[in-house]
mmCIF file of C-alpha atoms in Angstrom:
data_model
loop_
_atom_site.group_PDB
_atom_site.id
_atom_site.type_symbol
_atom_site.label_atom_id
_atom_site.label_comp_id
_atom_site.label_asym_id
_atom_site.label_seq_id
_atom_site.Cartn_x
_atom_site.Cartn_y
_atom_site.Cartn_z
ATOM 1 C CA MET A 30 29.630 -12.133 -8.181
ATOM 2 C CA LYS A 31 30.265 -11.226 -4.565
ATOM 3 C CA THR A 32 28.935 -13.929 -2.288
ATOM 4 C CA HIS A 33 28.031 -13.323 1.306
ATOM 5 C CA PRO A 34 26.628 -16.325 3.174
ATOM 6 C CA HIS A 35 25.343 -14.127 6.000
ATOM 7 C CA PRO A 36 24.209 -10.774 4.549
ATOM 8 C CA PHE A 37 22.083 -9.618 7.515
ATOM 9 C CA LYS A 38 24.187 -9.689 10.665
ATOM 10 C CA ARG A 39 22.842 -6.547 12.339
ATOM 11 C CA ILE A 40 19.185 -5.522 12.103
ATOM 12 C CA LEU A 41 17.571 -2.283 13.263
ATOM 13 C CA PHE A 42 13.875 -1.794 13.890
ATOM 14 C CA GLY A 43 12.642 1.753 14.387
ATOM 15 C CA PHE A 44 9.573 1.429 16.576
ATOM 16 C CA ALA A 45 6.796 3.744 17.628
ATOM 17 C CA PHE A 46 4.313 3.242 20.475
ATOM 18 C CA SER A 47 1.390 2.451 18.186
ATOM 19 C CA PRO A 48 -1.342 -0.208 18.315
ATOM 20 C CA THR A 49 0.809 -2.444 16.074
ATOM 21 C CA LEU A 50 3.910 -2.284 18.283
ATOM 22 C CA GLU A 51 3.471 -5.722 19.852
ATOM 23 C CA ILE A 52 3.020 -7.670 16.620
ATOM 24 C CA ASN A 53 5.835 -5.694 14.970
ATOM 25 C CA ILE A 54 8.176 -6.577 17.837
ATOM 26 C CA LEU A 55 7.128 -10.236 17.732
ATOM 27 C CA GLU A 56 7.621 -10.399 13.955
ATOM 28 C CA THR A 57 10.921 -8.505 13.907
ATOM 29 C CA THR A 58 12.480 -10.572 16.681
ATOM 30 C CA ARG A 59 11.352 -13.716 14.877
ATOM 31 C CA ILE A 60 12.932 -12.546 11.600
ATOM 32 C CA THR A 61 16.129 -11.611 13.426
ATOM 33 C CA HIS A 62 16.314 -15.091 14.932
ATOM 34 C CA PHE A 63 15.879 -16.804 11.560
ATOM 35 C CA PHE A 64 18.644 -14.618 10.127
ATOM 36 C CA ASN A 65 20.830 -15.433 13.165
ATOM 37 C CA ALA A 66 21.413 -11.710 13.574
ATOM 38 C CA LYS A 67 21.683 -9.126 16.333
ATOM 39 C CA LEU A 68 18.677 -6.812 16.782
ATOM 40 C CA ILE A 69 18.768 -3.162 17.748
ATOM 41 C CA LEU A 70 15.425 -1.599 18.680
ATOM 42 C CA LEU A 71 15.401 2.177 18.273
ATOM 43 C CA HIS A 72 12.713 4.579 19.457
ATOM 44 C CA VAL A 73 12.896 8.126 18.159
ATOM 45 C CA GLY A 74 11.428 10.010 21.085
ATOM 46 C CA LYS A 75 11.856 10.719 24.756
ATOM 47 C CA LYS A 76 12.640 7.824 27.066
ATOM 48 C CA THR A 77 10.148 7.546 29.936
ATOM 49 C CA GLU A 78 9.488 4.968 32.638
ATOM 50 C CA LYS A 79 6.109 4.190 31.099
ATOM 51 C CA LYS A 80 7.593 3.540 27.667
ATOM 52 C CA LEU A 81 10.395 1.476 29.177
ATOM 53 C CA ASP A 82 7.893 -0.675 31.082
ATOM 54 C CA ILE A 83 5.903 -1.268 27.879
ATOM 55 C CA ILE A 84 8.892 -2.363 25.782
ATOM 56 C CA ASN A 85 10.302 -4.558 28.571
ATOM 57 C CA ALA A 86 6.934 -6.275 28.967
ATOM 58 C CA LEU A 87 6.772 -6.929 25.221
ATOM 59 C CA LEU A 88 10.273 -8.389 25.150
ATOM 60 C CA LYS A 89 9.172 -10.954 27.717
ATOM 61 C CA LYS A 90 6.600 -12.234 25.200
ATOM 62 C CA ILE A 91 8.907 -12.849 22.238
ATOM 63 C CA ASP A 92 9.543 -16.345 20.893
ATOM 64 C CA PHE A 93 13.328 -16.260 21.384
ATOM 65 C CA PRO A 94 14.095 -14.306 24.575
ATOM 66 C CA ASP A 95 17.745 -15.396 24.676
ATOM 67 C CA ASP A 96 18.648 -13.654 21.404
ATOM 68 C CA ALA A 97 20.898 -10.575 21.425
ATOM 69 C CA ILE A 98 18.682 -7.473 21.577
ATOM 70 C CA GLU A 99 19.563 -3.880 22.449
ATOM 71 C CA VAL A 100 17.090 -1.035 23.006
ATOM 72 C CA HIS A 101 18.171 2.523 22.199
ATOM 73 C CA TRP A 102 16.419 5.860 22.619
ATOM 74 C CA GLU A 103 17.186 8.966 20.562
ATOM 75 C CA GLU A 104 15.435 12.298 20.187
ATOM 76 C CA GLY A 105 15.276 14.232 16.925
ATOM 77 C CA LYS A 106 13.813 14.003 13.443
ATOM 78 C CA PRO A 107 12.961 10.353 12.621
ATOM 79 C CA VAL A 108 14.680 10.151 9.230
ATOM 80 C CA SER A 109 17.896 11.802 10.392
ATOM 81 C CA VAL A 110 18.090 9.798 13.627
ATOM 82 C CA ILE A 111 17.472 6.454 11.893
ATOM 83 C CA LEU A 112 19.982 7.209 9.136
ATOM 84 C CA GLU A 113 22.632 8.090 11.699
ATOM 85 C CA ALA A 114 21.842 4.972 13.727
ATOM 86 C CA CYS A 115 22.191 2.719 10.672
ATOM 87 C CA THR A 116 25.668 4.094 10.086
ATOM 88 C CA LYS A 117 26.689 4.152 13.756
ATOM 89 C CA PHE A 118 25.614 0.559 14.419
ATOM 90 C CA ASN A 119 26.783 -0.823 11.023
ATOM 91 C CA ILE A 120 23.259 -2.007 10.235
ATOM 92 C CA ASP A 121 22.753 -4.485 7.383
ATOM 93 C CA LEU A 122 18.937 -4.475 7.403
ATOM 94 C CA LEU A 123 16.500 -1.770 8.465
ATOM 95 C CA VAL A 124 13.005 -3.034 9.322
ATOM 96 C CA LEU A 125 10.035 -0.676 9.103
ATOM 97 C CA GLY A 126 6.377 -1.325 9.786
ATOM 98 C CA ALA A 127 3.953 -0.081 7.130
ATOM 99 C CA LEU A 128 0.327 -0.451 6.164
ATOM 100 C CA GLN A 129 -0.504 -1.850 2.766
ATOM 101 C CA HIS A 130 -2.168 1.089 1.027
ATOM 102 C CA GLU A 131 -0.633 4.533 0.797
ATOM 103 C CA ASN A 132 -3.903 6.389 1.379
ATOM 104 C CA MET A 133 -4.261 4.629 4.746
ATOM 105 C CA TYR A 134 -0.795 5.494 6.020
ATOM 106 C CA ARG A 135 0.363 8.197 3.644
ATOM 107 C CA PHE A 136 2.663 10.038 6.042
ATOM 108 C CA TYR A 137 4.724 7.050 7.108
ATOM 109 C CA VAL A 138 5.006 5.186 3.819
ATOM 110 C CA GLY A 139 4.971 8.314 1.668
ATOM 111 C CA SER A 140 7.488 10.310 3.665
ATOM 112 C CA ILE A 141 9.592 8.477 6.243
ATOM 113 C CA ALA A 142 9.899 5.073 4.585
ATOM 114 C CA ARG A 143 10.505 6.483 1.126
ATOM 115 C CA ASN A 144 13.106 8.942 2.372
ATOM 116 C CA LEU A 145 14.856 6.198 4.305
ATOM 117 C CA THR A 146 14.741 3.818 1.351
ATOM 118 C CA ARG A 147 16.339 6.461 -0.861
ATOM 119 C CA LYS A 148 19.010 7.547 1.599
ATOM 120 C CA VAL A 149 19.854 4.628 3.892
ATOM 121 C CA ASN A 150 23.095 2.741 3.271
ATOM 122 C CA CYS A 151 21.649 -0.717 3.951
ATOM 123 C CA SER A 152 18.838 -3.011 2.861
ATOM 124 C CA VAL A 153 15.246 -2.283 3.974
ATOM 125 C CA LEU A 154 12.400 -4.621 4.915
ATOM 126 C CA LEU A 155 8.888 -3.148 4.881
ATOM 127 C CA LEU A 156 6.416 -5.238 6.874
ATOM 128 C CA ILE A 157 2.739 -4.915 5.953
ATOM 129 C CA LYS A 158 1.439 -8.082 7.557
ATOM 130 C CA PRO A 159 3.256 -8.842 10.813
ATOM 131 C CA SER A 160 1.688 -11.560 12.915
ATOM 132 C CA ALA A 161 1.685 -12.478 16.577
ATOM 133 C CA GLU A 162 1.943 -16.136 15.566
ATOM 134 C CA ARG A 163 4.400 -17.208 12.915
ATOM 135 C CA MET A 164 2.936 -17.411 9.412
ATOM 136 C CA PRO A 165 5.035 -19.626 7.108
ATOM 137 C CA CYS A 166 6.839 -17.920 4.230
ATOM 138 C CA LYS A 167 6.146 -20.237 1.307
ATOM 139 C CA HIS A 168 6.721 -18.237 -1.870
ATOM 140 C CA ILE A 169 9.266 -15.487 -2.577
ATOM 141 C CA VAL A 170 9.238 -13.357 -5.735
ATOM 142 C CA VAL A 171 12.457 -11.576 -6.721
ATOM 143 C CA ASN A 172 13.198 -9.246 -9.601
ATOM 144 C CA GLY A 173 15.384 -10.587 -12.405
ATOM 145 C CA LEU A 174 15.996 -7.139 -13.832
ATOM 146 C CA ASP A 175 18.963 -6.806 -16.204
ATOM 147 C CA ALA A 176 21.034 -4.682 -13.829
ATOM 148 C CA PRO A 177 24.406 -4.998 -12.045
ATOM 149 C CA GLU A 178 22.685 -5.262 -8.632
ATOM 150 C CA THR A 179 20.339 -8.112 -9.579
ATOM 151 C CA PRO A 180 22.679 -11.073 -8.850
ATOM 152 C CA VAL A 181 23.024 -9.905 -5.239
ATOM 153 C CA ALA A 182 19.250 -9.429 -4.905
ATOM 154 C CA ILE A 183 18.689 -12.976 -6.170
ATOM 155 C CA LEU A 184 21.388 -14.344 -3.854
ATOM 156 C CA ASP A 185 19.795 -12.617 -0.859
ATOM 157 C CA ALA A 186 16.353 -13.887 -1.906
ATOM 158 C CA PHE A 187 17.680 -17.446 -1.742
ATOM 159 C CA TYR A 188 19.335 -16.696 1.601
ATOM 160 C CA ALA A 189 15.982 -15.477 2.927
ATOM 161 C CA ALA A 190 14.220 -18.515 1.467
ATOM 162 C CA ASN A 191 16.562 -20.848 3.321
ATOM 163 C CA ALA A 192 16.271 -18.858 6.549
ATOM 164 C CA PHE A 193 12.461 -18.800 6.421
ATOM 165 C CA GLY A 194 11.965 -22.285 4.980
ATOM 166 C CA ALA A 195 10.300 -21.065 1.790
ATOM 167 C CA GLN A 196 9.368 -23.699 -0.768
ATOM 168 C CA GLN A 197 9.433 -21.645 -3.973
ATOM 169 C CA ILE A 198 11.248 -18.702 -5.540
ATOM 170 C CA THR A 199 10.002 -17.056 -8.722
ATOM 171 C CA ILE A 200 12.455 -14.816 -10.578
ATOM 172 C CA VAL A 201 10.515 -12.251 -12.580
ATOM 173 C CA GLU A 202 12.106 -10.675 -15.649
ATOM 174 C CA GLU A 203 10.247 -7.479 -16.484
ATOM 175 C CA ILE A 204 10.595 -6.669 -20.187
ATOM 176 C CA SER A 205 9.491 -3.314 -21.524
ATOM 177 C CA GLN A 206 7.002 -3.359 -24.392
ATOM 178 C CA GLN A 207 9.281 -0.834 -26.093
ATOM 179 C CA GLU A 208 11.864 -3.575 -26.636
ATOM 180 C CA ILE A 209 9.567 -5.347 -29.089
ATOM 181 C CA HIS A 210 9.930 -2.572 -31.714
ATOM 182 C CA VAL A 211 6.985 -3.950 -33.705
ATOM 183 C CA THR A 212 3.668 -2.193 -34.276
ATOM 184 C CA VAL A 213 0.868 -4.761 -34.455
ATOM 185 C CA GLU A 214 -1.390 -3.870 -37.375
ATOM 186 C CA ASP A 215 -2.275 -7.250 -38.903
ATOM 187 C CA ASP A 216 -1.702 -10.991 -38.512
ATOM 188 C CA ARG A 217 1.773 -10.783 -39.998
ATOM 189 C CA SER A 218 2.971 -8.067 -37.640
ATOM 190 C CA LEU A 219 1.333 -9.916 -34.729
ATOM 191 C CA MET A 220 3.318 -13.038 -35.613
ATOM 192 C CA LYS A 221 6.498 -10.973 -35.852
ATOM 193 C CA ALA A 222 5.815 -9.403 -32.454
ATOM 194 C CA ASN A 223 5.294 -12.830 -30.900
ATOM 195 C CA ILE A 224 8.596 -14.060 -32.373
ATOM 196 C CA VAL A 225 10.403 -11.041 -30.913
ATOM 197 C CA LYS A 226 8.761 -11.701 -27.527
ATOM 198 C CA GLU A 227 9.957 -15.310 -27.525
ATOM 199 C CA ARG A 228 13.496 -14.212 -28.363
ATOM 200 C CA LEU A 229 13.458 -11.654 -25.554
ATOM 201 C CA LYS A 230 12.115 -14.257 -23.116
ATOM 202 C CA HIS A 231 14.855 -16.702 -24.165
ATOM 203 C CA ARG A 232 17.496 -14.003 -23.714
ATOM 204 C CA GLU A 233 16.269 -13.107 -20.228
ATOM 205 C CA GLU A 234 15.911 -16.722 -19.101
ATOM 206 C CA SER A 235 19.448 -17.477 -20.325
ATOM 207 C CA ARG A 236 20.800 -14.513 -18.339
ATOM 208 C CA VAL A 237 18.997 -15.640 -15.171
ATOM 209 C CA ARG A 238 20.269 -19.204 -15.569
ATOM 210 C CA LYS A 239 23.822 -17.863 -15.544
ATOM 211 C CA ILE A 240 23.099 -16.070 -12.263
ATOM 212 C CA LEU A 241 21.635 -19.241 -10.742
ATOM 213 C CA LYS A 242 24.742 -21.218 -11.714
ATOM 214 C CA SER A 243 26.873 -18.783 -9.708
ATOM 215 C CA LEU A 244 24.906 -19.320 -6.474
ATOM 216 C CA PRO A 245 26.058 -21.698 -3.713
ATOM 217 C CA GLU A 246 24.554 -25.129 -4.357
ATOM 218 C CA ALA A 247 23.383 -25.354 -0.751
ATOM 219 C CA PHE A 248 21.081 -22.370 -1.347
ATOM 220 C CA LEU A 249 19.270 -24.134 -4.193
ATOM 221 C CA LYS A 250 18.365 -27.350 -2.391
ATOM 222 C CA ASN A 251 14.722 -28.125 -1.614
ATOM 223 C CA ILE A 252 13.492 -24.954 -3.323
ATOM 224 C CA LYS A 253 11.324 -24.930 -6.426
ATOM 225 C CA ILE A 254 12.741 -22.344 -8.837
ATOM 226 C CA LYS A 255 10.599 -20.706 -11.506
ATOM 227 C CA THR A 256 11.396 -17.951 -13.999
ATOM 228 C CA GLN A 257 8.644 -15.699 -15.328
ATOM 229 C CA SER A 258 8.974 -13.144 -18.111
ATOM 230 C CA ILE A 259 6.473 -10.282 -17.974
ATOM 231 C CA PHE A 260 5.958 -7.569 -20.587
ATOM 232 C CA GLY A 261 4.821 -4.330 -19.029
ATOM 233 C CA LYS A 262 5.700 -1.284 -16.959
ATOM 234 C CA ARG A 263 8.677 -1.912 -14.718
ATOM 235 C CA GLY A 264 7.802 -2.000 -11.021
ATOM 236 C CA TYR A 265 4.056 -2.132 -11.579
ATOM 237 C CA SER A 266 4.255 -5.488 -13.385
ATOM 238 C CA ILE A 267 6.221 -7.344 -10.720
ATOM 239 C CA GLY A 268 4.127 -5.843 -7.930
ATOM 240 C CA HIS A 269 0.938 -6.977 -9.654
ATOM 241 C CA TYR A 270 2.427 -10.428 -10.262
ATOM 242 C CA ALA A 271 3.446 -10.793 -6.600
ATOM 243 C CA GLU A 272 -0.102 -9.901 -5.575
ATOM 244 C CA ILE A 273 -1.715 -12.330 -8.044
ATOM 245 C CA VAL A 274 0.404 -15.313 -6.944
ATOM 246 C CA ARG A 275 -0.011 -14.296 -3.275
ATOM 247 C CA ALA A 276 3.723 -14.131 -2.646
ATOM 248 C CA ASP A 277 4.793 -13.898 0.996
ATOM 249 C CA LEU A 278 7.824 -11.736 0.226
ATOM 250 C CA LEU A 279 8.887 -9.559 -2.711
ATOM 251 C CA VAL A 280 12.617 -8.865 -3.134
ATOM 252 C CA MET A 281 13.764 -5.897 -5.229
ATOM 253 C CA ASN A 282 16.959 -4.011 -6.027
ATOM 254 C CA ALA A 283 17.353 -0.741 -4.166
ATOM 255 C CA PRO A 284 16.731 2.387 -6.241
ATOM 256 C CA LYS A 285 19.816 4.008 -7.671
ATOM 257 C CA LYS A 286 20.617 7.484 -6.470
ATOM 258 C CA THR A 287 20.337 9.495 -9.656
ATOM 259 C CA GLY A 288 20.211 13.036 -8.343
ATOM 260 C CA LEU A 289 17.263 15.229 -7.510
ATOM 261 C CA LEU A 290 14.744 13.420 -9.703
ATOM 262 C CA ASP A 291 15.511 9.891 -8.489
ATOM 263 C CA ARG A 292 14.142 8.699 -11.827
ATOM 264 C CA ILE A 293 14.672 4.971 -11.362
ATOM 265 C CA PHE A 294 13.048 4.986 -7.928
ATOM 266 C CA ARG A 295 10.086 6.921 -9.209
ATOM 267 C CA HIS A 296 9.501 4.642 -12.183
ATOM 268 C CA ASP A 297 10.139 1.303 -10.482
ATOM 269 C CA LEU A 298 9.480 1.115 -6.757
ATOM 270 C CA GLU A 299 7.028 4.010 -6.643
ATOM 271 C CA TYR A 300 4.253 1.742 -7.929
ATOM 272 C CA ILE A 301 4.997 -0.906 -5.320
ATOM 273 C CA LEU A 302 5.362 1.493 -2.383
ATOM 274 C CA SER A 303 2.064 3.192 -3.152
ATOM 275 C CA ASP A 304 0.204 -0.122 -2.961
ATOM 276 C CA LEU A 305 2.394 -2.755 -1.316
ATOM 277 C CA PRO A 306 1.419 -6.233 -2.545
ATOM 278 C CA THR A 307 3.213 -8.050 0.279
ATOM 279 C CA ASP A 308 6.204 -7.652 2.596
ATOM 280 C CA LEU A 309 8.954 -5.945 0.599
ATOM 281 C CA LEU A 310 12.701 -6.541 0.960
ATOM 282 C CA ILE A 311 14.782 -3.896 -0.834
ATOM 283 C CA ILE A 312 18.394 -4.964 -1.276
ATOM 284 C CA ARG A 313 21.220 -2.436 -1.161
ATOM 285 C CA LYS A 314 24.873 -3.430 -1.026
#
């Protein structure tokens, strides 16, 4: 497995002059500091003296004013400009502000964020609950999906946990009900189905343990590690679980680019993006 002790070296935040700008700036600069990264603030729109005064005043309020921050201004279509900026500045993590429920902020989450998540060449962090004052990140949930990208997602989840001082990581293995291959009709078939479930859980837990053994030992210290097998619809199940346990951050693999239909994205992350349970970190390498 490819290890990268510092996966987020350059962070970009695309900001708009909205009522949430101040708390988004405070939260993003705080995250950048914890990741020991460089921050690029990008506004897609015309640069004016009024806007410049606003952003400069906000940067005087941040917790770590000595950190490396650049402000850039570009005009054009938001998705195209941000995509180009991510490539031009070699961005590792794109941060976007979003509201929790799609029907409240349908245009931004439904259009811009989803398009960027599909097309951008870096990881994405969607913030639904930025705060002016730092709120501790205590519990991180990460997908343990049986996929080639999962070891990197788990590695980055532990990196984030160490950066934020999180106390617990839960690795969720989503198992499709279709894998059981048993129709429950009576007590005997119910018993058989339960045996199959236990075997599947054992298989998934064994696979995750192998991933954990490959991680740097320093990443595992002082963090409670839990594995959780869930039978259900992929994407929906882990999002619901993250909401139930009140996770502070959910970490997921990026959707694969599978052509016009984007089938994996639609079946997995679509459920989460339409009703974000918490801040969402989507890992793409």
